[in-house]
């Protein structure tokens, strides 16, 4: 590898970063993920064997002593996320500012005269504060683990309930700590919007809780994409907003999973195979995964181990695959009866209910819960409102597989259109 031309991302832990995908789409470069401890970090910037690097947690402030030039905006914010080696001189920039500003504009989020709460006080929080200040926020408050002059402790937040915008600028809630939650939104009745700068998963526990309460919920993917675009533009000024728009659409479509729910024999597997081929996504059938894992049929699992055991294995399979991206996932008919399954599937997925009318569903000898028309009818009536509750859209599969697949494709194109 030619050290003088190294391009990549520097951080402490980078197993779930999307930056490589984004930069390689933007500039067709060999973008490295460079994990460094504190000592390695200092040596890396002393040697200067790179052309361009992005800098992420926890080094956005630690990089300052290594820089020969600091852009005025980055100096004002006191955080750098982009470093360019110009003939041995290291120039530091903050493109996160542009990323967060773009996120607000892209989602029509008005900051002016709003009371805002930021969770976290690190480098990302400082960048967000600069944007909010420039856009005339009425007030900006902070929450953290410890209380100090301008920062409340998380547990004290329930005493102040008039914030209109809440922004999570911490890593809490990211993969693999999916269930972590810093605040209870029930204490914030005036909140109009929640932003979580996390982008993996795409819908954190915090954002899912906001959506449940009909609060606008926005993740950090657009911030990530647009700050990366701005950074790449420093090297290649020919990049235009059209490049950004194209990139955003491609990344969103690639990172989101399509999750199919519905009754057994409604056609989820057949539809899933066709739509995965059409969209060039990998296909997963959770029932097939269970059979492979247990080395026995579903009927045998029910007979030998019981339904409770089956549901436990099903939830394990769901969690494993929900952490991945760019999949079409066909789920078992009963997956929706465990709300935790849906929570995990929603974190990186769009939920599509494949609805086939009751009279078109079939009895199935390989499905232990579909042995009679009476059982099938009872299951259908009980599960139908649950499918409808969790689905982002319903696609009917009463006629042909092709018709259902085209319906999903139309939804997909509209959902990820700019």
mmCIF file of C-alpha atoms in Angstrom:
data_model
loop_
_atom_site.group_PDB
_atom_site.id
_atom_site.type_symbol
_atom_site.label_atom_id
_atom_site.label_comp_id
_atom_site.label_asym_id
_atom_site.label_seq_id
_atom_site.Cartn_x
_atom_site.Cartn_y
_atom_site.Cartn_z
ATOM 1 C CA UNK A 1 0.000 0.000 0.000
ATOM 2 C CA UNK A 2 1.328 3.468 -0.877
ATOM 3 C CA UNK A 3 1.264 5.304 2.461
ATOM 4 C CA UNK A 4 1.429 8.718 0.813
ATOM 5 C CA UNK A 5 -1.952 8.103 -0.811
ATOM 6 C CA UNK A 6 -3.797 6.548 2.123
ATOM 7 C CA UNK A 7 -7.390 7.732 2.428
ATOM 8 C CA UNK A 8 -9.728 6.604 5.168
ATOM 9 C CA UNK A 9 -11.430 7.011 8.523
ATOM 10 C CA UNK A 10 -9.536 7.217 11.806
ATOM 11 C CA UNK A 11 -11.241 6.185 15.029
ATOM 12 C CA UNK A 12 -10.977 3.894 18.021
ATOM 13 C CA UNK A 13 -13.632 1.334 17.042
ATOM 14 C CA UNK A 14 -15.107 1.242 13.528
ATOM 15 C CA UNK A 15 -16.875 -2.096 12.968
ATOM 16 C CA UNK A 16 -20.189 -0.569 11.906
ATOM 17 C CA UNK A 17 -19.067 2.482 9.930
ATOM 18 C CA UNK A 18 -20.776 3.310 6.610
ATOM 19 C CA UNK A 19 -18.020 5.772 5.650
ATOM 20 C CA UNK A 20 -16.158 3.305 3.440
ATOM 21 C CA UNK A 21 -19.296 2.628 1.391
ATOM 22 C CA UNK A 22 -20.060 6.329 1.014
ATOM 23 C CA UNK A 23 -16.582 7.569 0.064
ATOM 24 C CA UNK A 24 -15.948 4.756 -2.382
ATOM 25 C CA UNK A 25 -19.220 5.574 -4.147
ATOM 26 C CA UNK A 26 -18.335 9.270 -4.212
ATOM 27 C CA UNK A 27 -14.747 9.162 -5.382
ATOM 28 C CA UNK A 28 -13.878 5.588 -6.414
ATOM 29 C CA UNK A 29 -11.040 5.476 -3.874
ATOM 30 C CA UNK A 30 -9.676 2.657 -1.721
ATOM 31 C CA UNK A 31 -11.059 3.972 1.576
ATOM 32 C CA UNK A 32 -9.559 2.395 4.700
ATOM 33 C CA UNK A 33 -11.095 1.967 8.154
ATOM 34 C CA UNK A 34 -8.174 2.761 10.468
ATOM 35 C CA UNK A 35 -8.730 1.689 14.079
ATOM 36 C CA UNK A 36 -6.140 3.256 16.409
ATOM 37 C CA UNK A 37 -5.628 3.439 20.154
ATOM 38 C CA UNK A 38 -4.380 6.712 21.684
ATOM 39 C CA UNK A 39 -0.672 5.924 21.184
ATOM 40 C CA UNK A 40 -1.190 4.693 17.632
ATOM 41 C CA UNK A 41 -3.279 7.787 16.902
ATOM 42 C CA UNK A 42 -0.443 10.129 17.892
ATOM 43 C CA UNK A 43 2.093 8.138 15.839
ATOM 44 C CA UNK A 44 -0.210 8.105 12.827
ATOM 45 C CA UNK A 45 -0.412 11.890 12.672
ATOM 46 C CA UNK A 46 3.284 12.300 13.431
ATOM 47 C CA UNK A 47 4.232 10.138 10.437
ATOM 48 C CA UNK A 48 1.727 11.901 8.131
ATOM 49 C CA UNK A 49 1.590 8.918 5.756
ATOM 50 C CA UNK A 50 -1.792 9.743 4.299
ATOM 51 C CA UNK A 51 -3.433 12.078 1.817
ATOM 52 C CA UNK A 52 -6.834 12.518 3.430
ATOM 53 C CA UNK A 53 -8.553 11.131 6.519
ATOM 54 C CA UNK A 54 -11.820 11.619 8.285
ATOM 55 C CA UNK A 55 -11.643 11.616 12.080
ATOM 56 C CA UNK A 56 -14.348 10.239 14.352
ATOM 57 C CA UNK A 57 -15.000 9.400 18.020
ATOM 58 C CA UNK A 58 -13.024 9.913 20.236
ATOM 59 C CA UNK A 59 -10.417 11.913 18.326
ATOM 60 C CA UNK A 60 -12.215 14.975 16.920
ATOM 61 C CA UNK A 61 -10.665 17.184 19.599
ATOM 62 C CA UNK A 62 -7.469 15.181 20.205
ATOM 63 C CA UNK A 63 -6.302 15.804 16.627
ATOM 64 C CA UNK A 64 -5.851 19.574 17.159
ATOM 65 C CA UNK A 65 -2.203 19.503 18.387
ATOM 66 C CA UNK A 66 -1.170 17.618 15.255
ATOM 67 C CA UNK A 67 -2.512 20.219 12.801
ATOM 68 C CA UNK A 68 -0.571 22.929 10.992
ATOM 69 C CA UNK A 69 -3.695 24.770 9.852
ATOM 70 C CA UNK A 70 -7.203 24.810 11.297
ATOM 71 C CA UNK A 71 -10.114 26.124 9.276
ATOM 72 C CA UNK A 72 -11.842 29.030 11.110
ATOM 73 C CA UNK A 73 -15.131 27.111 11.419
ATOM 74 C CA UNK A 74 -13.387 24.083 12.921
ATOM 75 C CA UNK A 75 -11.431 26.369 15.244
ATOM 76 C CA UNK A 76 -14.641 28.004 16.403
ATOM 77 C CA UNK A 77 -16.319 24.653 17.069
ATOM 78 C CA UNK A 78 -13.163 23.096 18.563
ATOM 79 C CA UNK A 79 -13.737 19.856 16.681
ATOM 80 C CA UNK A 80 -12.126 18.532 13.477
ATOM 81 C CA UNK A 81 -13.425 15.609 11.444
ATOM 82 C CA UNK A 82 -11.455 15.995 8.197
ATOM 83 C CA UNK A 83 -7.687 16.287 7.760
ATOM 84 C CA UNK A 84 -5.926 16.839 4.427
ATOM 85 C CA UNK A 85 -2.183 16.427 3.992
ATOM 86 C CA UNK A 86 -1.040 19.276 1.772
ATOM 87 C CA UNK A 87 2.676 18.794 1.021
ATOM 88 C CA UNK A 88 3.365 17.602 4.557
ATOM 89 C CA UNK A 89 1.207 20.245 6.244
ATOM 90 C CA UNK A 90 -1.926 18.949 7.954
ATOM 91 C CA UNK A 91 -5.055 21.052 7.389
ATOM 92 C CA UNK A 92 -8.082 20.429 9.632
ATOM 93 C CA UNK A 93 -11.732 21.064 8.766
ATOM 94 C CA UNK A 94 -15.161 20.455 10.246
ATOM 95 C CA UNK A 95 -17.617 19.170 7.659
ATOM 96 C CA UNK A 96 -19.996 17.858 10.342
ATOM 97 C CA UNK A 97 -21.332 21.422 10.551
ATOM 98 C CA UNK A 98 -22.494 21.236 6.942
ATOM 99 C CA UNK A 99 -23.790 17.729 7.516
ATOM 100 C CA UNK A 100 -26.046 18.707 10.400
ATOM 101 C CA UNK A 101 -27.183 21.864 8.633
ATOM 102 C CA UNK A 102 -28.129 19.758 5.598
ATOM 103 C CA UNK A 103 -30.020 17.289 7.806
ATOM 104 C CA UNK A 104 -32.159 20.135 9.182
ATOM 105 C CA UNK A 105 -32.853 21.547 5.727
ATOM 106 C CA UNK A 106 -33.537 18.135 4.191
ATOM 107 C CA UNK A 107 -36.174 17.359 6.831
ATOM 108 C CA UNK A 108 -37.711 20.840 7.052
ATOM 109 C CA UNK A 109 -36.784 21.172 10.728
ATOM 110 C CA UNK A 110 -37.140 24.753 11.950
ATOM 111 C CA UNK A 111 -34.725 25.720 14.715
ATOM 112 C CA UNK A 112 -35.402 29.437 15.060
ATOM 113 C CA UNK A 113 -36.999 30.392 18.395
ATOM 114 C CA UNK A 114 -37.125 26.756 19.570
ATOM 115 C CA UNK A 115 -36.069 25.404 22.974
ATOM 116 C CA UNK A 116 -33.625 22.587 22.283
ATOM 117 C CA UNK A 117 -32.084 19.819 24.374
ATOM 118 C CA UNK A 118 -28.845 18.119 23.310
ATOM 119 C CA UNK A 119 -27.917 14.784 24.867
ATOM 120 C CA UNK A 120 -24.142 14.689 25.221
ATOM 121 C CA UNK A 121 -21.370 17.276 25.476
ATOM 122 C CA UNK A 122 -18.640 15.916 23.178
ATOM 123 C CA UNK A 123 -17.332 17.061 19.808
ATOM 124 C CA UNK A 124 -20.553 16.272 17.945
ATOM 125 C CA UNK A 125 -22.540 18.268 20.486
ATOM 126 C CA UNK A 126 -20.280 21.271 19.904
ATOM 127 C CA UNK A 127 -20.794 21.085 16.155
ATOM 128 C CA UNK A 128 -24.567 20.855 16.535
ATOM 129 C CA UNK A 129 -24.518 23.807 18.947
ATOM 130 C CA UNK A 130 -22.770 25.954 16.343
ATOM 131 C CA UNK A 131 -25.434 25.176 13.735
ATOM 132 C CA UNK A 132 -28.309 25.789 16.168
ATOM 133 C CA UNK A 133 -26.771 29.067 17.324
ATOM 134 C CA UNK A 134 -26.355 30.281 13.750
ATOM 135 C CA UNK A 135 -29.994 29.402 13.070
ATOM 136 C CA UNK A 136 -31.232 31.447 16.057
ATOM 137 C CA UNK A 137 -32.410 28.757 18.456
ATOM 138 C CA UNK A 138 -34.194 30.306 21.443
ATOM 139 C CA UNK A 139 -32.226 28.248 23.947
ATOM 140 C CA UNK A 140 -29.884 25.252 23.967
ATOM 141 C CA UNK A 141 -29.600 22.983 27.004
ATOM 142 C CA UNK A 142 -27.421 19.935 27.567
ATOM 143 C CA UNK A 143 -27.702 16.654 29.428
ATOM 144 C CA UNK A 144 -24.934 14.294 30.476
ATOM 145 C CA UNK A 145 -23.830 11.771 33.022
ATOM 146 C CA UNK A 146 -22.563 14.452 35.400
ATOM 147 C CA UNK A 147 -24.051 17.828 36.247
ATOM 148 C CA UNK A 148 -22.063 21.027 35.722
ATOM 149 C CA UNK A 149 -22.784 24.681 34.940
ATOM 150 C CA UNK A 150 -24.684 24.238 31.665
ATOM 151 C CA UNK A 151 -25.423 20.529 31.823
ATOM 152 C CA UNK A 152 -28.151 18.606 33.634
ATOM 153 C CA UNK A 153 -27.891 14.953 34.591
ATOM 154 C CA UNK A 154 -30.123 12.654 32.558
ATOM 155 C CA UNK A 155 -32.090 11.640 35.637
ATOM 156 C CA UNK A 156 -32.940 15.284 36.382
ATOM 157 C CA UNK A 157 -34.487 15.985 32.980
ATOM 158 C CA UNK A 158 -38.031 15.050 34.007
ATOM 159 C CA UNK A 159 -38.132 18.317 35.950
ATOM 160 C CA UNK A 160 -37.882 20.339 32.712
ATOM 161 C CA UNK A 161 -40.486 19.404 30.140
ATOM 162 C CA UNK A 162 -40.776 22.300 27.676
ATOM 163 C CA UNK A 163 -38.151 21.315 25.076
ATOM 164 C CA UNK A 164 -39.405 21.322 21.480
ATOM 165 C CA UNK A 165 -36.482 19.530 19.851
ATOM 166 C CA UNK A 166 -34.348 16.750 21.355
ATOM 167 C CA UNK A 167 -31.041 15.738 19.740
ATOM 168 C CA UNK A 168 -29.005 12.702 20.741
ATOM 169 C CA UNK A 169 -25.328 13.491 20.113
ATOM 170 C CA UNK A 170 -23.999 10.441 21.988
ATOM 171 C CA UNK A 171 -23.277 6.881 20.791
ATOM 172 C CA UNK A 172 -25.910 5.513 23.199
ATOM 173 C CA UNK A 173 -28.344 3.334 21.261
ATOM 174 C CA UNK A 174 -25.997 2.314 18.492
ATOM 175 C CA UNK A 175 -25.088 -1.238 17.544
ATOM 176 C CA UNK A 176 -24.585 -3.432 19.556
ATOM 177 C CA UNK A 177 -26.250 -1.630 22.518
ATOM 178 C CA UNK A 178 -29.614 -1.504 20.794
ATOM 179 C CA UNK A 179 -31.831 -1.329 23.868
ATOM 180 C CA UNK A 180 -30.063 1.607 25.529
ATOM 181 C CA UNK A 181 -32.144 4.728 26.153
ATOM 182 C CA UNK A 182 -31.048 7.930 27.888
ATOM 183 C CA UNK A 183 -34.427 9.613 28.366
ATOM 184 C CA UNK A 184 -38.121 8.837 28.665
ATOM 185 C CA UNK A 185 -40.032 10.856 26.075
ATOM 186 C CA UNK A 186 -43.143 10.748 28.264
ATOM 187 C CA UNK A 187 -41.539 13.595 30.219
ATOM 188 C CA UNK A 188 -41.348 15.795 27.106
ATOM 189 C CA UNK A 189 -44.911 16.525 25.976
ATOM 190 C CA UNK A 190 -43.932 19.562 23.887
ATOM 191 C CA UNK A 191 -41.316 17.811 21.755
ATOM 192 C CA UNK A 192 -42.066 18.181 18.040
ATOM 193 C CA UNK A 193 -39.031 16.350 16.689
ATOM 194 C CA UNK A 194 -36.310 13.957 17.843
ATOM 195 C CA UNK A 195 -32.993 13.739 15.987
ATOM 196 C CA UNK A 196 -30.530 10.946 16.667
ATOM 197 C CA UNK A 197 -27.184 11.408 14.945
ATOM 198 C CA UNK A 198 -26.688 7.637 15.095
ATOM 199 C CA UNK A 199 -27.115 5.921 11.725
ATOM 200 C CA UNK A 200 -26.537 2.275 12.689
ATOM 201 C CA UNK A 201 -29.145 1.171 13.417
ATOM 202 C CA UNK A 202 -31.119 3.488 11.173
ATOM 203 C CA UNK A 203 -33.930 3.658 13.728
ATOM 204 C CA UNK A 204 -32.623 3.647 17.285
ATOM 205 C CA UNK A 205 -34.708 2.796 20.337
ATOM 206 C CA UNK A 206 -35.082 6.558 20.886
ATOM 207 C CA UNK A 207 -36.413 7.134 17.354
ATOM 208 C CA UNK A 208 -38.796 4.184 17.574
ATOM 209 C CA UNK A 209 -40.154 5.557 20.844
ATOM 210 C CA UNK A 210 -40.613 8.962 19.178
ATOM 211 C CA UNK A 211 -42.482 7.407 16.251
ATOM 212 C CA UNK A 212 -44.811 5.578 18.654
ATOM 213 C CA UNK A 213 -45.794 8.976 20.035
ATOM 214 C CA UNK A 214 -46.280 10.499 16.567
ATOM 215 C CA UNK A 215 -43.185 12.663 17.047
ATOM 216 C CA UNK A 216 -41.100 13.369 13.962
ATOM 217 C CA UNK A 217 -38.023 11.097 14.108
ATOM 218 C CA UNK A 218 -34.841 11.679 12.074
ATOM 219 C CA UNK A 219 -31.657 9.610 12.058
ATOM 220 C CA UNK A 220 -28.084 10.681 11.316
ATOM 221 C CA UNK A 221 -27.641 9.055 7.912
ATOM 222 C CA UNK A 222 -28.222 12.273 5.962
ATOM 223 C CA UNK A 223 -25.729 14.058 8.196
ATOM 224 C CA UNK A 224 -23.171 11.321 7.591
ATOM 225 C CA UNK A 225 -23.673 11.334 3.825
ATOM 226 C CA UNK A 226 -23.601 15.112 3.424
ATOM 227 C CA UNK A 227 -20.573 15.654 5.690
ATOM 228 C CA UNK A 228 -18.735 12.965 3.713
ATOM 229 C CA UNK A 229 -19.748 14.710 0.500
ATOM 230 C CA UNK A 230 -18.452 18.038 1.807
ATOM 231 C CA UNK A 231 -15.179 16.395 2.857
ATOM 232 C CA UNK A 232 -14.743 14.738 -0.555
ATOM 233 C CA UNK A 233 -15.500 18.077 -2.192
ATOM 234 C CA UNK A 234 -12.453 19.556 -0.457
ATOM 235 C CA UNK A 235 -10.355 17.171 -2.553
ATOM 236 C CA UNK A 236 -12.542 17.268 -5.656
ATOM 237 C CA UNK A 237 -14.340 20.633 -6.121
ATOM 238 C CA UNK A 238 -16.057 19.272 -9.241
ATOM 239 C CA UNK A 239 -18.521 17.295 -7.097
ATOM 240 C CA UNK A 240 -21.973 18.908 -7.289
ATOM 241 C CA UNK A 241 -25.255 18.789 -5.393
ATOM 242 C CA UNK A 242 -26.482 16.352 -8.037
ATOM 243 C CA UNK A 243 -23.746 13.968 -6.906
ATOM 244 C CA UNK A 244 -24.954 14.374 -3.318
ATOM 245 C CA UNK A 245 -28.586 13.701 -4.212
ATOM 246 C CA UNK A 246 -27.691 10.610 -6.218
ATOM 247 C CA UNK A 247 -25.460 9.341 -3.437
ATOM 248 C CA UNK A 248 -28.130 9.880 -0.783
ATOM 249 C CA UNK A 249 -30.716 7.902 -2.717
ATOM 250 C CA UNK A 250 -28.291 5.030 -3.382
ATOM 251 C CA UNK A 251 -27.075 4.770 0.216
ATOM 252 C CA UNK A 252 -30.556 4.871 1.726
ATOM 253 C CA UNK A 253 -31.860 2.236 -0.656
ATOM 254 C CA UNK A 254 -28.852 0.035 0.014
ATOM 255 C CA UNK A 255 -28.795 0.290 3.796
ATOM 256 C CA UNK A 256 -32.491 -0.305 4.498
ATOM 257 C CA UNK A 257 -33.826 -3.849 4.669
ATOM 258 C CA UNK A 258 -37.197 -4.813 3.252
ATOM 259 C CA UNK A 259 -39.019 -6.920 5.850
ATOM 260 C CA UNK A 260 -42.029 -8.988 4.769
ATOM 261 C CA UNK A 261 -44.635 -9.958 7.364
ATOM 262 C CA UNK A 262 -47.894 -11.845 6.896
ATOM 263 C CA UNK A 263 -49.684 -15.156 7.353
ATOM 264 C CA UNK A 264 -48.069 -18.430 6.343
ATOM 265 C CA UNK A 265 -48.894 -19.269 2.697
ATOM 266 C CA UNK A 266 -49.520 -15.594 1.876
ATOM 267 C CA UNK A 267 -46.526 -15.683 -0.498
ATOM 268 C CA UNK A 268 -43.813 -13.915 1.510
ATOM 269 C CA UNK A 269 -41.040 -16.248 0.377
ATOM 270 C CA UNK A 270 -41.956 -16.189 -3.318
ATOM 271 C CA UNK A 271 -42.420 -12.412 -3.286
ATOM 272 C CA UNK A 272 -39.210 -11.981 -1.304
ATOM 273 C CA UNK A 273 -37.115 -14.028 -3.725
ATOM 274 C CA UNK A 274 -38.408 -12.024 -6.697
ATOM 275 C CA UNK A 275 -38.029 -8.589 -5.092
ATOM 276 C CA UNK A 276 -34.530 -9.404 -3.781
ATOM 277 C CA UNK A 277 -33.462 -10.339 -7.305
ATOM 278 C CA UNK A 278 -35.033 -7.195 -8.742
ATOM 279 C CA UNK A 279 -33.410 -4.904 -6.158
ATOM 280 C CA UNK A 280 -30.130 -6.851 -5.962
ATOM 281 C CA UNK A 281 -30.471 -7.466 -2.234
ATOM 282 C CA UNK A 282 -29.657 -10.677 -0.382
ATOM 283 C CA UNK A 283 -32.660 -12.788 0.633
ATOM 284 C CA UNK A 284 -33.268 -14.306 4.064
ATOM 285 C CA UNK A 285 -36.190 -16.550 5.063
ATOM 286 C CA UNK A 286 -36.272 -16.745 8.868
ATOM 287 C CA UNK A 287 -38.151 -20.068 8.901
ATOM 288 C CA UNK A 288 -35.518 -21.612 6.637
ATOM 289 C CA UNK A 289 -32.794 -20.177 8.862
ATOM 290 C CA UNK A 290 -34.405 -21.843 11.883
ATOM 291 C CA UNK A 291 -34.612 -25.204 10.094
ATOM 292 C CA UNK A 292 -30.940 -24.932 9.108
ATOM 293 C CA UNK A 293 -29.868 -23.932 12.614
ATOM 294 C CA UNK A 294 -31.845 -26.685 14.371
ATOM 295 C CA UNK A 295 -31.301 -29.326 11.670
ATOM 296 C CA UNK A 296 -34.946 -30.365 11.860
ATOM 297 C CA UNK A 297 -38.292 -29.315 10.383
ATOM 298 C CA UNK A 298 -40.546 -26.752 12.035
ATOM 299 C CA UNK A 299 -43.115 -29.483 12.666
ATOM 300 C CA UNK A 300 -40.478 -31.525 14.493
ATOM 301 C CA UNK A 301 -39.291 -28.509 16.490
ATOM 302 C CA UNK A 302 -42.853 -27.880 17.690
ATOM 303 C CA UNK A 303 -43.390 -31.579 18.449
ATOM 304 C CA UNK A 304 -40.109 -32.148 20.265
ATOM 305 C CA UNK A 305 -39.395 -28.786 21.874
ATOM 306 C CA UNK A 306 -42.681 -26.868 21.849
ATOM 307 C CA UNK A 307 -43.748 -23.505 20.457
ATOM 308 C CA UNK A 308 -42.011 -21.526 23.232
ATOM 309 C CA UNK A 309 -38.647 -22.969 22.206
ATOM 310 C CA UNK A 310 -39.375 -22.246 18.534
ATOM 311 C CA UNK A 311 -40.217 -18.595 19.295
ATOM 312 C CA UNK A 312 -36.974 -18.225 21.244
ATOM 313 C CA UNK A 313 -34.913 -19.456 18.290
ATOM 314 C CA UNK A 314 -36.979 -17.297 15.939
ATOM 315 C CA UNK A 315 -36.170 -14.190 17.975
ATOM 316 C CA UNK A 316 -32.454 -15.032 17.877
ATOM 317 C CA UNK A 317 -32.569 -15.345 14.084
ATOM 318 C CA UNK A 318 -34.510 -12.084 13.817
ATOM 319 C CA UNK A 319 -31.980 -10.196 15.953
ATOM 320 C CA UNK A 320 -28.983 -11.559 14.030
ATOM 321 C CA UNK A 321 -30.392 -10.519 10.666
ATOM 322 C CA UNK A 322 -31.900 -7.230 11.781
ATOM 323 C CA UNK A 323 -28.366 -5.993 12.552
ATOM 324 C CA UNK A 324 -27.421 -6.438 8.888
ATOM 325 C CA UNK A 325 -28.204 -4.183 5.935
ATOM 326 C CA UNK A 326 -29.301 -4.527 2.313
ATOM 327 C CA UNK A 327 -31.531 -7.578 2.888
ATOM 328 C CA UNK A 328 -34.997 -8.765 1.975
ATOM 329 C CA UNK A 329 -36.234 -10.669 5.038
ATOM 330 C CA UNK A 330 -39.270 -12.951 4.822
ATOM 331 C CA UNK A 331 -40.476 -13.660 8.360
ATOM 332 C CA UNK A 332 -42.603 -16.412 9.849
ATOM 333 C CA UNK A 333 -46.309 -15.749 10.298
ATOM 334 C CA UNK A 334 -46.078 -15.484 14.090
ATOM 335 C CA UNK A 335 -43.037 -13.225 14.308
ATOM 336 C CA UNK A 336 -45.275 -10.225 15.009
ATOM 337 C CA UNK A 337 -46.610 -11.706 18.248
ATOM 338 C CA UNK A 338 -43.366 -10.736 19.980
ATOM 339 C CA UNK A 339 -43.140 -6.937 19.930
ATOM 340 C CA UNK A 340 -39.384 -7.113 20.471
ATOM 341 C CA UNK A 341 -39.009 -8.869 17.103
ATOM 342 C CA UNK A 342 -40.715 -5.957 15.367
ATOM 343 C CA UNK A 343 -38.607 -3.441 17.250
ATOM 344 C CA UNK A 344 -35.429 -5.090 15.983
ATOM 345 C CA UNK A 345 -36.730 -5.518 12.434
ATOM 346 C CA UNK A 346 -37.758 -1.855 12.280
ATOM 347 C CA UNK A 347 -34.318 -0.617 13.317
ATOM 348 C CA UNK A 348 -32.855 -1.215 9.872
ATOM 349 C CA UNK A 349 -35.961 -2.138 7.944
ATOM 350 C CA UNK A 350 -39.123 -1.051 6.198
ATOM 351 C CA UNK A 351 -42.000 -3.349 7.192
ATOM 352 C CA UNK A 352 -44.280 -4.569 4.382
ATOM 353 C CA UNK A 353 -47.410 -6.585 5.148
ATOM 354 C CA UNK A 354 -48.102 -9.155 2.419
ATOM 355 C CA UNK A 355 -51.863 -9.489 2.714
ATOM 356 C CA UNK A 356 -53.708 -12.401 1.146
ATOM 357 C CA UNK A 357 -57.426 -12.787 1.851
ATOM 358 C CA UNK A 358 -58.395 -15.566 4.255
ATOM 359 C CA UNK A 359 -60.188 -17.675 1.655
ATOM 360 C CA UNK A 360 -57.002 -17.797 -0.452
ATOM 361 C CA UNK A 361 -54.741 -18.993 2.370
ATOM 362 C CA UNK A 362 -53.944 -22.703 2.398
ATOM 363 C CA UNK A 363 -53.664 -25.315 5.090
ATOM 364 C CA UNK A 364 -50.090 -26.577 5.360
ATOM 365 C CA UNK A 365 -48.823 -29.862 6.763
ATOM 366 C CA UNK A 366 -45.381 -28.310 7.323
ATOM 367 C CA UNK A 367 -46.850 -25.577 9.528
ATOM 368 C CA UNK A 368 -48.024 -26.917 12.920
ATOM 369 C CA UNK A 369 -50.454 -24.031 13.467
ATOM 370 C CA UNK A 370 -52.274 -24.488 10.163
ATOM 371 C CA UNK A 371 -53.788 -27.944 10.569
ATOM 372 C CA UNK A 372 -57.452 -26.962 10.225
ATOM 373 C CA UNK A 373 -59.597 -24.230 8.704
ATOM 374 C CA UNK A 374 -60.861 -23.297 12.165
ATOM 375 C CA UNK A 375 -57.336 -22.731 13.521
ATOM 376 C CA UNK A 376 -56.361 -20.827 10.386
ATOM 377 C CA UNK A 377 -59.413 -18.554 10.712
ATOM 378 C CA UNK A 378 -58.712 -17.865 14.391
ATOM 379 C CA UNK A 379 -55.059 -17.049 13.680
ATOM 380 C CA UNK A 380 -55.975 -14.780 10.769
ATOM 381 C CA UNK A 381 -58.514 -12.802 12.782
ATOM 382 C CA UNK A 382 -56.139 -12.427 15.727
ATOM 383 C CA UNK A 383 -53.055 -11.509 13.724
ATOM 384 C CA UNK A 384 -54.567 -9.240 11.072
ATOM 385 C CA UNK A 385 -54.747 -6.107 13.280
ATOM 386 C CA UNK A 386 -51.195 -6.758 14.495
ATOM 387 C CA UNK A 387 -49.858 -6.947 10.933
ATOM 388 C CA UNK A 388 -51.685 -3.738 10.098
ATOM 389 C CA UNK A 389 -50.367 -2.010 13.223
ATOM 390 C CA UNK A 390 -46.720 -2.700 12.476
ATOM 391 C CA UNK A 391 -46.661 -2.362 8.677
ATOM 392 C CA UNK A 392 -45.287 0.699 6.907
ATOM 393 C CA UNK A 393 -47.357 -0.360 3.895
ATOM 394 C CA UNK A 394 -49.719 -3.199 2.920
ATOM 395 C CA UNK A 395 -49.253 -5.001 -0.396
ATOM 396 C CA UNK A 396 -52.039 -7.365 -1.498
ATOM 397 C CA UNK A 397 -51.085 -10.719 -2.959
ATOM 398 C CA UNK A 398 -54.492 -12.021 -4.086
ATOM 399 C CA UNK A 399 -53.687 -12.290 -7.780
ATOM 400 C CA UNK A 400 -50.142 -12.805 -9.050
ATOM 401 C CA UNK A 401 -46.675 -12.712 -7.516
ATOM 402 C CA UNK A 402 -45.659 -10.295 -10.270
ATOM 403 C CA UNK A 403 -48.358 -7.823 -9.257
ATOM 404 C CA UNK A 404 -47.256 -7.918 -5.606
ATOM 405 C CA UNK A 405 -43.594 -7.513 -6.556
ATOM 406 C CA UNK A 406 -44.365 -4.511 -8.755
ATOM 407 C CA UNK A 407 -46.358 -2.988 -5.895
ATOM 408 C CA UNK A 408 -43.337 -3.279 -3.600
ATOM 409 C CA UNK A 409 -41.049 -1.863 -6.297
ATOM 410 C CA UNK A 410 -43.299 1.192 -6.736
ATOM 411 C CA UNK A 411 -43.348 1.763 -2.981
ATOM 412 C CA UNK A 412 -39.586 1.254 -2.777
ATOM 413 C CA UNK A 413 -38.855 3.788 -5.522
ATOM 414 C CA UNK A 414 -41.134 6.368 -3.926
ATOM 415 C CA UNK A 415 -39.850 5.737 -0.393
ATOM 416 C CA UNK A 416 -36.249 6.325 -1.396
ATOM 417 C CA UNK A 417 -36.823 9.057 -3.967
ATOM 418 C CA UNK A 418 -35.147 12.344 -3.208
#
